[in-house]
PDB file of C-alpha atoms in Angstrom:
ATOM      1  CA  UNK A   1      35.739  -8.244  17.921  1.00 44.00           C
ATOM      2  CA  UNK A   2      35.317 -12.376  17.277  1.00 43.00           C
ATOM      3  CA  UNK A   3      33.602 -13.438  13.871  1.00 37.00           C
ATOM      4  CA  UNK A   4      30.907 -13.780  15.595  1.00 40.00           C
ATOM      5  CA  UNK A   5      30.325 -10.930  16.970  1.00 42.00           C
ATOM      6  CA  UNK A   6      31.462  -9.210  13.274  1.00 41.00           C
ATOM      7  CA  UNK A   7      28.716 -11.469  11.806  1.00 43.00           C
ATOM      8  CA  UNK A   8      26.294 -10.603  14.855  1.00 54.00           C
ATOM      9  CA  UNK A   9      26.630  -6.795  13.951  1.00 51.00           C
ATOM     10  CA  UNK A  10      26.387  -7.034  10.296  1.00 65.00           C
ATOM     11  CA  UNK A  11      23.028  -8.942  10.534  1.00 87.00           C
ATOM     12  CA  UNK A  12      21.862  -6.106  13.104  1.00 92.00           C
ATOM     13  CA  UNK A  13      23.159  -3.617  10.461  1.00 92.00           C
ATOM     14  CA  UNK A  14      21.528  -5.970   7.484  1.00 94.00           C
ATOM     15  CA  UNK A  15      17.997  -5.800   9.361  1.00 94.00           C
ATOM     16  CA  UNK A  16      18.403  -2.377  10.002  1.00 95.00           C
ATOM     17  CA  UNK A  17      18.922  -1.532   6.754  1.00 95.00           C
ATOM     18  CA  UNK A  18      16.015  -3.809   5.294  1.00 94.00           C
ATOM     19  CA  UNK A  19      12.939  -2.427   8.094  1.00 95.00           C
ATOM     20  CA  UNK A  20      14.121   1.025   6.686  1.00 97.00           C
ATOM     21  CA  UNK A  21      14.219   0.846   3.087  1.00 96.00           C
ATOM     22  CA  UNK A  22      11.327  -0.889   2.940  1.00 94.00           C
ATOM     23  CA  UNK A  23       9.542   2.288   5.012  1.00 96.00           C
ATOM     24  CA  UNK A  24      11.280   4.729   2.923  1.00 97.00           C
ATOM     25  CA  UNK A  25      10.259   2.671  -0.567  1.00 95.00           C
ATOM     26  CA  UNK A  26       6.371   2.278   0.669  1.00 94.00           C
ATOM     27  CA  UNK A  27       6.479   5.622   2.214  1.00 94.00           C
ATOM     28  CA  UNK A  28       5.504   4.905   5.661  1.00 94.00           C
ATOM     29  CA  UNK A  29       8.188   7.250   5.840  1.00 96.00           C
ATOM     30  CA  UNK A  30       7.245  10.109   3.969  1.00 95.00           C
ATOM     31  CA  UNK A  31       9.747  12.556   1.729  1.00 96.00           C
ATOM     32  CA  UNK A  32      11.279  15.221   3.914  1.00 96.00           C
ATOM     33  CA  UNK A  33      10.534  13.774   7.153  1.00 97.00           C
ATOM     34  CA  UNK A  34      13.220  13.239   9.384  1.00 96.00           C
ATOM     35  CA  UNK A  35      14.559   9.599  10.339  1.00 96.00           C
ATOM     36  CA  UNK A  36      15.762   9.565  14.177  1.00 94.00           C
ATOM     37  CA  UNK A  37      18.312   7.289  14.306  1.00 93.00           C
ATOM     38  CA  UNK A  38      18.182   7.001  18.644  1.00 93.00           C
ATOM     39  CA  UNK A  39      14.359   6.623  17.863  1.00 95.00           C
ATOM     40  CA  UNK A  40      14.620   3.245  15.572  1.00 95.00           C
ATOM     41  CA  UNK A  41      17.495   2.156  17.253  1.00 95.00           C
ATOM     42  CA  UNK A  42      15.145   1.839  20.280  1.00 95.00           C
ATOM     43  CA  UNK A  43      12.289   0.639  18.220  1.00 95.00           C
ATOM     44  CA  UNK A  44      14.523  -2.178  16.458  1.00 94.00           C
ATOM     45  CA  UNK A  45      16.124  -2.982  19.847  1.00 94.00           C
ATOM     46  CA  UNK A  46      19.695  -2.584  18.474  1.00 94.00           C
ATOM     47  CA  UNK A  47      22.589   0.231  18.711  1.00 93.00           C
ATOM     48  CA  UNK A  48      23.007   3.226  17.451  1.00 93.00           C
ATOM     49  CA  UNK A  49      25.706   2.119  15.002  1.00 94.00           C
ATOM     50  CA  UNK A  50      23.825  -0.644  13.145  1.00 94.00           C
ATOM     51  CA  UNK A  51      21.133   2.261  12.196  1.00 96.00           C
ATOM     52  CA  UNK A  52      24.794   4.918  11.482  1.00 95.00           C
ATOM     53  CA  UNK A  53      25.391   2.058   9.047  1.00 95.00           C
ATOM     54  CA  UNK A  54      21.867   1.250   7.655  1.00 96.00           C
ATOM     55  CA  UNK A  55      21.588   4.853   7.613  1.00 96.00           C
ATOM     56  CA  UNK A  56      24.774   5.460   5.550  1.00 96.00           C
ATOM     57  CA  UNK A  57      24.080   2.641   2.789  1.00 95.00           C
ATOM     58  CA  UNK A  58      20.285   4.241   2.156  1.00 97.00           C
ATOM     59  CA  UNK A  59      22.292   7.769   1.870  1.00 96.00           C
ATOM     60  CA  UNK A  60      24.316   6.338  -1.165  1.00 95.00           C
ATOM     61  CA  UNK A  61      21.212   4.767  -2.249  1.00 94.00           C
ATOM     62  CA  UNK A  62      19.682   8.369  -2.625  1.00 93.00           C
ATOM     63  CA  UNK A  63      16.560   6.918   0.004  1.00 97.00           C
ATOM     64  CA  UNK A  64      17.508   9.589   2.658  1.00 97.00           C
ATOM     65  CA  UNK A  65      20.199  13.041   2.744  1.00 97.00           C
ATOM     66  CA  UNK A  66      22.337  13.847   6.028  1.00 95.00           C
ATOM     67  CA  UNK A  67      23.129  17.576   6.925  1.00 94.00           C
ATOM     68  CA  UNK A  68      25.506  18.569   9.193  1.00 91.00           C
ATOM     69  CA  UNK A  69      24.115  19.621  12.733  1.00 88.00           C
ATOM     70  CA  UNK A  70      20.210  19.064  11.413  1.00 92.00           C
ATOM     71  CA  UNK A  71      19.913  15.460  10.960  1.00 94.00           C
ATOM     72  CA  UNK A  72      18.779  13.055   8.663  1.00 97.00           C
ATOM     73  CA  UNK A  73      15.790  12.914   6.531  1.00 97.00           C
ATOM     74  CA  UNK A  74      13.745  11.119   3.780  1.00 97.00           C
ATOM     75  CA  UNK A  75      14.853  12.574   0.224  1.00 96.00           C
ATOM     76  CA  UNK A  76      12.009  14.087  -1.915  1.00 95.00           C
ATOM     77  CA  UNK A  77      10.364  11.490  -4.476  1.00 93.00           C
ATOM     78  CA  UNK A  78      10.881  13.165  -7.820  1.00 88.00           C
ATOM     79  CA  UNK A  79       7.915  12.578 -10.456  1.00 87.00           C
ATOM     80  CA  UNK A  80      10.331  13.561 -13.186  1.00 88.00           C
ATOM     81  CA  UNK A  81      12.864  10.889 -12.714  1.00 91.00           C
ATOM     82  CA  UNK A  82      10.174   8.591 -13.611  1.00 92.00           C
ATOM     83  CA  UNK A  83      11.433   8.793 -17.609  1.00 92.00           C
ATOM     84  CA  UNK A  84      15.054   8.301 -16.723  1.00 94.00           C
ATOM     85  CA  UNK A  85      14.467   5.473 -14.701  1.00 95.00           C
ATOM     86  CA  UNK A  86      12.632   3.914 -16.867  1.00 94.00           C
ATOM     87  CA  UNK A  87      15.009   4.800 -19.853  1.00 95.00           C
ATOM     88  CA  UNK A  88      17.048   2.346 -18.033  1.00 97.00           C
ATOM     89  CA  UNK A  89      14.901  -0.332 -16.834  1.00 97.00           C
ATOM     90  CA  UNK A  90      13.731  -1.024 -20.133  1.00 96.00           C
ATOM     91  CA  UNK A  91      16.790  -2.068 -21.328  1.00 97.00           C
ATOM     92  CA  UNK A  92      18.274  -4.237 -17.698  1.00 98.00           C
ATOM     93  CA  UNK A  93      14.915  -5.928 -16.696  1.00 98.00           C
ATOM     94  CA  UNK A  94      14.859  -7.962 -19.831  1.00 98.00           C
ATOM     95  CA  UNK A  95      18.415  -9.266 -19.546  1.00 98.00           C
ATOM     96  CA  UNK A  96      17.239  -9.945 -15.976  1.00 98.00           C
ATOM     97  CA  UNK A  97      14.938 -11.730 -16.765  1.00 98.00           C
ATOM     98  CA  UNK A  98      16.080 -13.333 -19.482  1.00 98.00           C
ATOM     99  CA  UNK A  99      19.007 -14.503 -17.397  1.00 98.00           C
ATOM    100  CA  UNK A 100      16.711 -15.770 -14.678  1.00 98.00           C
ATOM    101  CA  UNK A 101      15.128 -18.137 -17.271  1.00 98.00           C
ATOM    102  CA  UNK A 102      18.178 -19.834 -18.878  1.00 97.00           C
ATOM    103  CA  UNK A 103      19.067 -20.358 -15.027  1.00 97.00           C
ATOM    104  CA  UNK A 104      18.342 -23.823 -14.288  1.00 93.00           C
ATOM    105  CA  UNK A 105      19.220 -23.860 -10.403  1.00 95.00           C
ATOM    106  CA  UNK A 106      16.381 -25.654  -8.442  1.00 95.00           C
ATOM    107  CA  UNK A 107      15.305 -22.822  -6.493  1.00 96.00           C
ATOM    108  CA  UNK A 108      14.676 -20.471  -9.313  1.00 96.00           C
ATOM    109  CA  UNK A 109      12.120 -22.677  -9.985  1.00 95.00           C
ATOM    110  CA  UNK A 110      10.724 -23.581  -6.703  1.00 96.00           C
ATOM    111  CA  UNK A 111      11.008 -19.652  -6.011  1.00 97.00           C
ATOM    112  CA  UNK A 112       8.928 -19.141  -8.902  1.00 97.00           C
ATOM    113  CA  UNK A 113       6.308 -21.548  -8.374  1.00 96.00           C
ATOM    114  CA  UNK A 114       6.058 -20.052  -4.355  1.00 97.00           C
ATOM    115  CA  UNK A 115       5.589 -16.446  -6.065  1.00 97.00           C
ATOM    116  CA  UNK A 116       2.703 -17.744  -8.091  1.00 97.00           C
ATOM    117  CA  UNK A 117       1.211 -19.470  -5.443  1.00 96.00           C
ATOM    118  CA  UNK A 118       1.381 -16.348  -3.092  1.00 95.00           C
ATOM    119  CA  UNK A 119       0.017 -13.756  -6.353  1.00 95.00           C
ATOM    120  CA  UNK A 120      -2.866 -16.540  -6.059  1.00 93.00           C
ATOM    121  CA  UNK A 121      -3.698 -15.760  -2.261  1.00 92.00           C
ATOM    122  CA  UNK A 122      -3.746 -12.051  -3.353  1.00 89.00           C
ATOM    123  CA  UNK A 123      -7.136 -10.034  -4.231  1.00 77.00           C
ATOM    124  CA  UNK A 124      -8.846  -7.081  -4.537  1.00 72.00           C
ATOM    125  CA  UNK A 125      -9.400  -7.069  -1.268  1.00 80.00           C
ATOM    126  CA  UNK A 126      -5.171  -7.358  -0.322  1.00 85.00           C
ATOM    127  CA  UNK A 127      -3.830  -4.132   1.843  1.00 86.00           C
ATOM    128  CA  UNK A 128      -1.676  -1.911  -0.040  1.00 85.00           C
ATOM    129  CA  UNK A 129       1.274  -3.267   1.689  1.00 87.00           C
ATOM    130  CA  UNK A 130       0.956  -6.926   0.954  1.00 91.00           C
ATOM    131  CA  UNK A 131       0.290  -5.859  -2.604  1.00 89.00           C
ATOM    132  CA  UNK A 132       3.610  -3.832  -2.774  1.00 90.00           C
ATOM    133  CA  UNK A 133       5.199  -6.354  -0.290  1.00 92.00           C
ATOM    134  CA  UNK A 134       4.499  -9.179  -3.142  1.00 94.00           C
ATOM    135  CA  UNK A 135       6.023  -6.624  -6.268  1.00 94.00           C
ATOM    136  CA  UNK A 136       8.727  -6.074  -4.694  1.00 95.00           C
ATOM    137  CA  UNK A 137       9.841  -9.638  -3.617  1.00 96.00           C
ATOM    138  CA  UNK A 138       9.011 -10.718  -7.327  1.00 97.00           C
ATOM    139  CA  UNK A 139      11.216  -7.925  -8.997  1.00 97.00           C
ATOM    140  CA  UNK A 140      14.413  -9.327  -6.195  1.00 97.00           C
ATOM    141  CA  UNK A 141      13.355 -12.619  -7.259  1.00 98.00           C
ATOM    142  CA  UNK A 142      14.171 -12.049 -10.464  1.00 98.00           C
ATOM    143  CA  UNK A 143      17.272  -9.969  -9.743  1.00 98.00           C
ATOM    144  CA  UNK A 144      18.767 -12.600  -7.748  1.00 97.00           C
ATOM    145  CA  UNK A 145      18.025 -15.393 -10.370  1.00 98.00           C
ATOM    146  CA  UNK A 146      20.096 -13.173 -12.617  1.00 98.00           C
ATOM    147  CA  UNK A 147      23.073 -14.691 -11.565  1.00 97.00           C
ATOM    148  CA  UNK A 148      24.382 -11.594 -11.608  1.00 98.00           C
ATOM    149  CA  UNK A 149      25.806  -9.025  -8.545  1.00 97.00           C
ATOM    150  CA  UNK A 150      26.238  -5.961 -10.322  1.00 97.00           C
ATOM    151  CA  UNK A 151      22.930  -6.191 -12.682  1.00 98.00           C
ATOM    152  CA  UNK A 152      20.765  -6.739  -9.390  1.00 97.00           C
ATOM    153  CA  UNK A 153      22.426  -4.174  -7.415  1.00 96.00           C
ATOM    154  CA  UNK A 154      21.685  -1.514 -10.170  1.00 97.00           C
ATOM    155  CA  UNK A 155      18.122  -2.751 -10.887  1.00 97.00           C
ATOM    156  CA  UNK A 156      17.073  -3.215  -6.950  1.00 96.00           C
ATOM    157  CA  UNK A 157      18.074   0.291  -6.286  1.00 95.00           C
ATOM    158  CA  UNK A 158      16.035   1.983  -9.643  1.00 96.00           C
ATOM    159  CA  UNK A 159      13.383  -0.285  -8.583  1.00 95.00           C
ATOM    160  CA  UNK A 160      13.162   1.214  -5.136  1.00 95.00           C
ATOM    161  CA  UNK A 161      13.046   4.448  -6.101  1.00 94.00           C
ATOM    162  CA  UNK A 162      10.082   3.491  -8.821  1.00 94.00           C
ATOM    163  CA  UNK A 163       8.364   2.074  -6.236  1.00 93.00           C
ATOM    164  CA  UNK A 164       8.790   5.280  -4.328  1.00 94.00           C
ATOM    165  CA  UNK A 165       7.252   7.407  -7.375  1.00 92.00           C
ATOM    166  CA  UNK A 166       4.852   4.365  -7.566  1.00 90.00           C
ATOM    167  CA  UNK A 167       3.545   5.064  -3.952  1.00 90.00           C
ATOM    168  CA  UNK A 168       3.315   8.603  -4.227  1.00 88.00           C
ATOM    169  CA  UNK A 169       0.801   8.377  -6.640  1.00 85.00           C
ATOM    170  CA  UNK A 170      -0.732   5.089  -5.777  1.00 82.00           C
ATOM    171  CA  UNK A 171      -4.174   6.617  -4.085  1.00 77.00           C
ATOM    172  CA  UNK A 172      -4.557   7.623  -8.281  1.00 77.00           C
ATOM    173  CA  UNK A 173      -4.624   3.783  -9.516  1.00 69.00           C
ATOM    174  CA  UNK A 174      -7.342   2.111  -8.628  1.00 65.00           C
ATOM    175  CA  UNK A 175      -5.991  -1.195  -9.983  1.00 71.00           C
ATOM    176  CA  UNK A 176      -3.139  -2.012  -7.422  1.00 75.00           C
ATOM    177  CA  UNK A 177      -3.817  -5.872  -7.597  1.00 78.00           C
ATOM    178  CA  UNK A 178      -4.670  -6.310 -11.146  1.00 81.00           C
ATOM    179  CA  UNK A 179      -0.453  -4.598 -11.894  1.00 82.00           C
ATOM    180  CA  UNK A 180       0.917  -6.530  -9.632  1.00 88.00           C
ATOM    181  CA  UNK A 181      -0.809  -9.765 -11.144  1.00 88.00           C
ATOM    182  CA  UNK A 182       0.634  -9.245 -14.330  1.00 89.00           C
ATOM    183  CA  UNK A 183       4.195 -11.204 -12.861  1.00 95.00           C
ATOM    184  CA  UNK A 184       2.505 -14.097 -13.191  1.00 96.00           C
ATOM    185  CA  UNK A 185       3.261 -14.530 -17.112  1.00 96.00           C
ATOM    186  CA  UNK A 186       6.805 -13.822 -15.936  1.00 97.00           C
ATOM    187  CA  UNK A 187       7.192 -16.171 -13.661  1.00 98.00           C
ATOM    188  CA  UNK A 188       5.825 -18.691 -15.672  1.00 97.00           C
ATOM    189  CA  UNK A 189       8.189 -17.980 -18.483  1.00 97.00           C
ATOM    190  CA  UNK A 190      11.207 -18.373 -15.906  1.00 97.00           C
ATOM    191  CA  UNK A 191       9.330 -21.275 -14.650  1.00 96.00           C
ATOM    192  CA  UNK A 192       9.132 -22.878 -17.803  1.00 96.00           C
ATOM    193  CA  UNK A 193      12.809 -21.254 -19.004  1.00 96.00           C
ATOM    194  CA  UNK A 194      11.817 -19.761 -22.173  1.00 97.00           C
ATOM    195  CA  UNK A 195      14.214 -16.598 -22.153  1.00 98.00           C
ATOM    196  CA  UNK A 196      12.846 -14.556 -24.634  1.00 98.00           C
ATOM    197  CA  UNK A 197       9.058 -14.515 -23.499  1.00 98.00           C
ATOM    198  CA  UNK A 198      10.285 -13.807 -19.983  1.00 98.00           C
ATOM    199  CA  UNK A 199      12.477 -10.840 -21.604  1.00 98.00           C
ATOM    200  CA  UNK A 200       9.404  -9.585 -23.630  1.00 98.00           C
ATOM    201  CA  UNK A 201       7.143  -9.940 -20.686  1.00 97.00           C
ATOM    202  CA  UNK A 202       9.873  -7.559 -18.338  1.00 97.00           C
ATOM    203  CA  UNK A 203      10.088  -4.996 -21.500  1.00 96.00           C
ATOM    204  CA  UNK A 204       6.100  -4.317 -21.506  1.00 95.00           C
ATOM    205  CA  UNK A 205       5.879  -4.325 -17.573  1.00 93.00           C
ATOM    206  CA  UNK A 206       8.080  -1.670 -17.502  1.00 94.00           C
ATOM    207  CA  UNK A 207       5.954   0.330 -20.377  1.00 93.00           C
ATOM    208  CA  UNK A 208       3.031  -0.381 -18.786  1.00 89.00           C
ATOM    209  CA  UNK A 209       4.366   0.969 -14.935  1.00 88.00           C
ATOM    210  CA  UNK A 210       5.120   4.424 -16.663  1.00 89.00           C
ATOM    211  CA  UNK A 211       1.866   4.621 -18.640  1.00 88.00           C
ATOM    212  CA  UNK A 212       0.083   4.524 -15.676  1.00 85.00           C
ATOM    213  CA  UNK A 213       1.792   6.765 -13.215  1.00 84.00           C
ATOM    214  CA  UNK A 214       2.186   9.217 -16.156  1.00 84.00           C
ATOM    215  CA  UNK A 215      -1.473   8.582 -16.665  1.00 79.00           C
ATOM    216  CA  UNK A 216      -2.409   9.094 -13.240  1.00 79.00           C
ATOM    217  CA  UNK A 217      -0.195  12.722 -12.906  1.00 72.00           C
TER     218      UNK A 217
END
């Protein structure tokens, strides 16, 4: 295989990957259904061994479980992993965030300015996928302006499976648009590069995520 081909498969394995954790994180594809890996390998137009691989990366991401001679399917979304979750995301979104203020690159900037300017186009009357769409682009945002590998791999992959718990129970919170709004104070803080009100600001949006589901349960 020529580089290019290598870097031809790994972007067919990349966008395999992202179409179906975003599906499994938003629940299009619901817990315990199974994920037919001929069937989106059609769908996608790719092989079957982009979707093996997509497939095996969202298996260590605890998104979907294989069995042997039955298949593979979407893992169950477990309400009481909500407290352990956010046991740890209290304590890693503010250094995220913290870190994504004090970082000066260009683009954190510009990327934060585009975020608020997209929250603005959002409403009340937004579909519950560009709503979810928009939170979880903001919390990468801020994972990437980290600066930091390891802190955004851990905090992407808690933050998928809150969103998971998050969707379960979304019919339950009536204020979809007015949560995800509350980024904007975050994003101006990174904007603007003061650390600890963008740390503060990650620290209550946390509380406030568990307050509700638990107060939607």
């Amino acid at each position: 295989m020529t580089t290019a081909e290598a870097n031809g498969h790994r972007s067919l394995a990349e966008h395999s990957y992202a179409v179906l954790r975003d599906r499994l994180i938003m629940l299009d594809i619901r817990p315990g259904d199974p994920v037919n890996e001929a069937a989106i390998a059609e769908e996608l137009g790719v092989g079957r061994t982009p979707v093996r691989e997509a497939l095996k990366r969202l298996e260590a991401e605890h998104l979907v479980v294989s069995y042997p001679r039955r298949g593979t399917f979407a893992t169950g979304v477990d309400i009481t992993d909500l407290a352990e979750i956010a046991e740890v995301r209290i304590h890693l979104e503010p250094v995220a965030a913290r870190r994504a203020a004090r970082n000066t690159a260009a683009e954190v900037r510009s990327g934060a300015e585009h975020l608020l300017e997209r929250l603005d186009s959002l409403g009340a009357d937004s579909t519950r996928r560009e709503l979810l769409a928009a939170d979880l682009d903001i919390h990468r945002f801020v994972y990437r302006a980290s600066g930091s590998a390891h802190l955004a791999d851990v905090l992407v992959r808690l933050d998928n499976l809150a969103t998971r718990i998050w969707s379960l129970v979304l019919d339950r919170l009536p204020h979809l648009a007015g949560h995800v709004h509350e980024h904007e104070d975050l994003l101006r803080a990174i904007a603007a590069g003061d650390e600890e009100a963008a740390a503060r600001i990650a620290a209550e949006h946390v509380r406030s995520f568990e307050q509700r589901v638990r107060e939607s349960l």
